[in-house]
Amino acid sequence: MLKKMLLIGLGLTALACQTPEQSTVYGPKPTQLEGQYRSQTGVMSSISCYCFQAGELVDERGEKTYLCWEGEEEAPRSCENIRVWGEYTSKTREEDPNSPCPAGEMRYFSVQKYECY
């Protein structure tokens, strides 16, 4: 009987001490990119077919990444260098005879937060 009570007590103590999984509380950690920045907002470029508020980041290796601000925050118009946090995503466009944009898919970086420097 004493053994049963000890086992039940230990089991309840173990359950009480469990911590929630961090992924459900905090979510995944955003990716960070940085480099030279050029605004693409209001410019007819390939990214403008997928995202209205857009930009282009060129990193230290010379690799270009399209940036997209899909939330309420506006993309910066002038910012020589930029550091962005967010995640990569892709969007597919269907054929639309009334649009100048071609059908296709584009991968871009969805910006959640940024800072100019």
Short mmCIF file of C-alpha atoms in Angstrom, two decimals:
data_model
loop_
_atom_site.label_atom_id
_atom_site.label_comp_id
_atom_site.label_asym_id
_atom_site.label_seq_id
_atom_site.Cartn_x
_atom_site.Cartn_y
_atom_site.Cartn_z
CA MET A 1 0.00 0.00 0.00
CA LEU A 2 2.80 2.39 0.88
CA LYS A 3 4.54 1.59 -2.41
CA LYS A 4 1.35 2.38 -4.35
CA MET A 5 0.98 5.73 -2.60
CA LEU A 6 4.63 6.60 -3.28
CA LEU A 7 4.29 5.71 -6.97
CA ILE A 8 1.13 7.78 -7.32
CA GLY A 9 2.77 10.69 -5.50
CA LEU A 10 5.87 10.52 -7.69
CA GLY A 11 3.71 10.35 -10.83
CA LEU A 12 1.71 13.42 -9.83
CA THR A 13 4.89 15.31 -8.92
CA ALA A 14 6.41 14.49 -12.32
CA LEU A 15 3.30 15.74 -14.12
CA ALA A 16 3.25 18.95 -12.10
CA CYS A 17 6.89 19.68 -12.97
CA GLN A 18 6.53 19.34 -16.73
CA THR A 19 7.20 22.50 -18.71
CA PRO A 20 5.33 23.34 -21.92
CA GLU A 21 7.12 22.72 -25.22
CA GLN A 22 8.82 25.89 -26.44
CA SER A 23 7.71 25.45 -30.03
CA THR A 24 4.05 25.81 -29.02
CA VAL A 25 4.73 28.79 -26.75
CA TYR A 26 7.26 30.75 -28.77
CA GLY A 27 7.03 29.32 -32.32
CA PRO A 28 9.96 28.89 -34.69
CA LYS A 29 12.82 31.37 -34.56
CA PRO A 30 12.81 33.70 -37.60
CA THR A 31 15.70 33.73 -40.07
CA GLN A 32 17.93 36.82 -40.24
CA LEU A 33 19.41 38.26 -43.45
CA GLU A 34 21.41 41.42 -44.05
CA GLY A 35 22.95 43.30 -46.92
CA GLN A 36 22.50 46.19 -49.34
CA TYR A 37 18.91 47.20 -50.00
CA ARG A 38 16.99 48.57 -52.96
CA SER A 39 13.24 49.26 -52.85
CA GLN A 40 11.10 47.60 -55.53
CA THR A 41 7.79 49.12 -54.33
CA GLY A 42 5.96 50.77 -57.20
CA VAL A 43 8.45 49.42 -59.77
CA MET A 44 7.36 46.91 -62.39
CA SER A 45 9.73 44.04 -61.66
CA SER A 46 9.25 40.30 -61.34
CA ILE A 47 8.62 40.54 -57.56
CA SER A 48 5.87 43.13 -58.08
CA CYS A 49 3.69 40.40 -59.61
CA TYR A 50 3.74 38.59 -56.25
CA CYS A 51 4.05 41.35 -53.68
CA PHE A 52 3.13 45.06 -53.70
CA GLN A 53 5.56 46.22 -50.98
CA ALA A 54 8.83 44.71 -52.09
CA GLY A 55 12.57 45.15 -52.07
CA GLU A 56 15.79 43.48 -53.04
CA LEU A 57 18.61 42.50 -50.68
CA VAL A 58 22.11 41.73 -51.97
CA ASP A 59 24.27 39.96 -49.38
CA GLU A 60 28.07 40.05 -48.99
CA ARG A 61 28.46 37.14 -51.45
CA GLY A 62 26.49 39.04 -54.10
CA GLU A 63 23.42 36.79 -53.84
CA LYS A 64 20.09 38.54 -54.44
CA THR A 65 17.00 37.85 -52.33
CA TYR A 66 13.60 39.40 -52.97
CA LEU A 67 11.93 40.79 -49.84
CA CYS A 68 8.21 41.19 -49.30
CA TRP A 69 6.37 43.12 -46.58
CA GLU A 70 2.99 41.39 -46.33
CA GLY A 71 1.90 42.74 -42.93
CA GLU A 72 0.85 46.21 -41.88
CA GLU A 73 4.40 47.59 -41.72
CA GLU A 74 5.51 49.47 -44.83
CA ALA A 75 8.66 48.67 -46.74
CA PRO A 76 11.38 51.33 -46.43
CA ARG A 77 11.83 53.57 -49.49
CA SER A 78 15.43 54.52 -48.78
CA CYS A 79 17.73 52.35 -46.75
CA GLU A 80 21.33 51.71 -47.84
CA ASN A 81 21.83 48.57 -45.76
CA ILE A 82 19.16 46.48 -44.11
CA ARG A 83 18.83 43.67 -41.59
CA VAL A 84 15.61 41.65 -41.85
CA TRP A 85 13.96 38.89 -39.84
CA GLY A 86 11.29 36.58 -41.21
CA GLU A 87 10.96 33.43 -43.27
CA TYR A 88 11.17 32.20 -46.83
CA THR A 89 7.90 31.52 -48.60
CA SER A 90 6.68 31.06 -52.15
CA LYS A 91 3.60 32.11 -54.04
CA THR A 92 2.07 30.76 -57.23
CA ARG A 93 0.27 32.89 -59.83
CA GLU A 94 -2.32 31.36 -62.12
CA GLU A 95 -2.69 32.43 -65.74
CA ASP A 96 -4.80 35.61 -65.97
CA PRO A 97 -5.43 37.14 -69.43
CA ASN A 98 -6.21 40.53 -67.79
CA SER A 99 -2.87 40.76 -65.99
CA PRO A 100 0.54 41.77 -67.34
CA CYS A 101 2.11 39.26 -64.94
CA PRO A 102 2.91 35.79 -66.25
CA ALA A 103 1.82 32.61 -64.51
CA GLY A 104 4.49 31.01 -62.35
CA GLU A 105 5.95 30.63 -58.90
CA MET A 106 8.37 32.84 -56.96
CA ARG A 107 10.27 32.22 -53.74
CA TYR A 108 10.86 35.30 -51.60
CA PHE A 109 11.63 36.35 -48.02
CA SER A 110 8.57 37.47 -46.05
CA VAL A 111 9.76 40.25 -43.69
CA GLN A 112 8.38 40.31 -40.16
CA LYS A 113 10.78 42.94 -38.77
CA TYR A 114 13.61 45.07 -40.15
CA GLU A 115 16.16 47.73 -39.31
CA CYS A 116 18.15 50.05 -41.57
CA TYR A 117 21.80 50.70 -40.79
#
